[in-house]
Amino acid sequence: MTVLLLGGSPSPQSSCSRLLQHIGDKLAVHGCRTARLEVRELPGPALLRMDANDPELARALAQVAAAEAVVVATPIYKAAYTGMLKLFLDLLPQDGLQGKAVLPLATGGSQSHLLALDYALRPVLASMSARFILPSIYATSEQLAWDSERGTRLAAPIAERVAQGVDQLVADLALRASIAGTAAAWQVAA
Ligand SMILES: Cc1cc2nc3c(=O)[nH]c(=O)nc-3n(C[C@H](O)[C@H](O)[C@H](O)COP(=O)(O)O)c2cc1C
């Protein structure tokens, strides 16, 4: 089962991407296979034209289709998720998240837009038929520290939220795998 780590920050030194990677590392410790996709690394002109036949965009869309779960990470821009992330989500089919669990994640400059994921991104994910949208994780810049030696360090409340989110996602994927295994066994028996 693959979890896609989808990053929607235009910044190459993105704190949001670091938090996303941190969660990916935690998922890997639980035995999850992860794949990484940063929207900023996709070809901009093709993205603006919504050219789903562009080979790189087609590969990115296939990565989403192949994933059982998606962690969607965005910085908060103007009280919502980034336009870059929306460009990519608009390329996906209307039911492009069908059957998938989704963990929304954001970083912001302050607590002012703590609810932005819930009022702005969550309805979009629901409209794309996500099976299960986990509680959102929101961290301010002050709650995330990074240096090249120690890597990403999280303030205690965020570390706790991240641990809960990872545990919930892992439990959901395990349950799905067990249901799929039982269904396959019944088919063999029938
Ligand atoms: C264009 C722009 C708009 C922003 N708007 C908001 C905002 O409305 N609310 C907020 O809390 N932070 C806002 N910020 C701050 C970013 O959300 C914050 O610095 C975030 O951690 C950046 O993440 P990144 O390093 O992954 O790009 C804005 C930053 C930029 C560049």
Short mmCIF file of N, CA, C and O and ligand atoms in Angstrom, two decimals, residues 9-11 13-17 74-80 107-113 138-141 144, ligand 1:
data_model
loop_
_atom_site.label_atom_id
_atom_site.label_comp_id
_atom_site.label_asym_id
_atom_site.label_seq_id
_atom_site.Cartn_x
_atom_site.Cartn_y
_atom_site.Cartn_z
N SER A 9 3.73 23.54 -1.92
CA SER A 9 4.41 24.83 -1.69
C SER A 9 5.30 25.18 -2.86
O SER A 9 6.04 24.33 -3.35
N PRO A 10 5.27 26.46 -3.29
CA PRO A 10 6.19 26.87 -4.36
C PRO A 10 7.63 27.05 -3.88
O PRO A 10 8.54 27.15 -4.69
N SER A 11 7.83 27.10 -2.55
CA SER A 11 9.15 27.42 -2.02
C SER A 11 10.07 26.20 -2.00
O SER A 11 9.71 25.15 -1.45
N GLN A 13 12.70 25.90 -0.20
CA GLN A 13 13.11 25.68 1.20
C GLN A 13 11.86 25.57 2.07
O GLN A 13 11.76 26.18 3.12
N SER A 14 10.91 24.80 1.62
CA SER A 14 9.58 24.81 2.23
C SER A 14 9.52 24.13 3.60
O SER A 14 9.91 22.98 3.75
N SER A 15 8.99 24.86 4.56
CA SER A 15 8.78 24.26 5.89
C SER A 15 7.67 23.21 5.81
O SER A 15 7.69 22.19 6.49
N CYS A 16 6.73 23.49 4.94
CA CYS A 16 5.62 22.56 4.72
C CYS A 16 6.15 21.22 4.16
O CYS A 16 5.75 20.14 4.60
N SER A 17 7.07 21.31 3.21
CA SER A 17 7.66 20.09 2.64
C SER A 17 8.45 19.33 3.70
O SER A 17 8.47 18.10 3.70
N THR A 74 0.14 21.89 2.34
CA THR A 74 0.16 23.21 1.70
C THR A 74 0.52 24.28 2.72
O THR A 74 0.10 24.19 3.88
N PRO A 75 1.26 25.30 2.31
CA PRO A 75 1.33 26.48 3.17
C PRO A 75 0.01 27.25 3.03
O PRO A 75 -0.68 27.09 2.02
N ILE A 76 -0.33 28.02 4.03
CA ILE A 76 -1.51 28.88 3.93
C ILE A 76 -1.10 30.16 3.21
O ILE A 76 -0.17 30.84 3.61
N TYR A 77 -1.78 30.44 2.11
CA TYR A 77 -1.58 31.68 1.35
C TYR A 77 -2.93 32.39 1.30
O TYR A 77 -3.92 31.80 0.85
N LYS A 78 -2.95 33.63 1.74
CA LYS A 78 -4.18 34.44 1.69
C LYS A 78 -5.37 33.66 2.25
O LYS A 78 -6.42 33.54 1.61
N ALA A 79 -5.16 33.10 3.42
CA ALA A 79 -6.23 32.42 4.17
C ALA A 79 -6.78 31.16 3.51
O ALA A 79 -7.89 30.73 3.82
N ALA A 80 -6.01 30.58 2.60
CA ALA A 80 -6.47 29.32 1.96
C ALA A 80 -5.24 28.50 1.57
O ALA A 80 -4.11 28.84 1.92
N THR A 107 1.08 24.55 6.89
CA THR A 107 1.88 25.44 7.74
C THR A 107 1.42 26.86 7.45
O THR A 107 1.05 27.18 6.31
N GLY A 108 1.43 27.68 8.49
CA GLY A 108 1.02 29.07 8.32
C GLY A 108 1.91 29.99 9.14
O GLY A 108 2.64 29.53 10.02
N GLY A 109 1.83 31.29 8.83
CA GLY A 109 2.65 32.26 9.54
C GLY A 109 2.16 32.51 10.96
O GLY A 109 2.93 32.96 11.81
N SER A 110 0.89 32.26 11.22
CA SER A 110 0.34 32.49 12.55
C SER A 110 -0.85 31.56 12.76
O SER A 110 -1.23 30.82 11.85
N GLN A 111 -1.44 31.65 13.96
CA GLN A 111 -2.61 30.81 14.25
C GLN A 111 -3.89 31.36 13.61
O GLN A 111 -4.93 30.72 13.66
N SER A 112 -3.79 32.56 12.98
CA SER A 112 -5.01 33.24 12.49
C SER A 112 -5.82 32.37 11.54
O SER A 112 -7.03 32.48 11.50
N HIS A 113 -5.11 31.55 10.76
CA HIS A 113 -5.83 30.78 9.73
C HIS A 113 -5.80 29.28 10.02
O HIS A 113 -5.77 28.45 9.10
N TYR A 138 -2.19 21.44 11.54
CA TYR A 138 -1.77 22.81 11.20
C TYR A 138 -0.64 23.22 12.13
O TYR A 138 -0.76 23.09 13.36
N ALA A 139 0.45 23.71 11.57
CA ALA A 139 1.58 24.15 12.38
C ALA A 139 2.02 25.54 11.94
O ALA A 139 2.04 25.84 10.74
N THR A 140 2.36 26.39 12.90
CA THR A 140 2.93 27.70 12.54
C THR A 140 4.44 27.55 12.37
O THR A 140 5.04 26.56 12.84
N SER A 141 5.02 28.56 11.74
CA SER A 141 6.47 28.52 11.49
C SER A 141 7.23 28.35 12.81
O SER A 141 8.25 27.67 12.86
N LEU A 144 7.81 24.80 14.12
CA LEU A 144 8.66 23.91 13.33
C LEU A 144 10.08 24.46 13.35
O LEU A 144 10.29 25.59 12.94
C1 LIG B 1 1.92 34.89 -0.63
C2 LIG B 1 1.86 34.47 0.83
C3 LIG B 1 0.66 34.56 1.51
C4 LIG B 1 0.59 34.15 2.84
N1 LIG B 1 -0.61 34.23 3.47
C5 LIG B 1 -0.72 33.77 4.75
C6 LIG B 1 -1.97 33.79 5.43
O1 LIG B 1 -2.99 34.23 4.91
N2 LIG B 1 -2.02 33.29 6.70
C7 LIG B 1 -0.91 32.79 7.33
O2 LIG B 1 -1.02 32.32 8.47
N3 LIG B 1 0.31 32.76 6.72
C8 LIG B 1 0.42 33.24 5.46
N4 LIG B 1 1.63 33.20 4.81
C9 LIG B 1 2.79 32.63 5.52
C10 LIG B 1 3.03 31.16 5.11
O3 LIG B 1 1.85 30.39 5.21
C11 LIG B 1 4.06 30.53 6.04
O4 LIG B 1 5.25 31.26 6.01
C12 LIG B 1 4.31 29.08 5.65
O5 LIG B 1 4.95 28.42 6.71
C13 LIG B 1 5.19 28.97 4.42
O6 LIG B 1 5.35 27.61 4.13
P1 LIG B 1 6.47 27.12 3.10
O7 LIG B 1 7.81 27.40 3.73
O8 LIG B 1 6.23 25.67 2.96
O9 LIG B 1 6.27 27.84 1.82
C14 LIG B 1 1.73 33.64 3.50
C15 LIG B 1 2.95 33.58 2.80
C16 LIG B 1 3.02 33.99 1.48
C17 LIG B 1 4.35 33.91 0.75
#
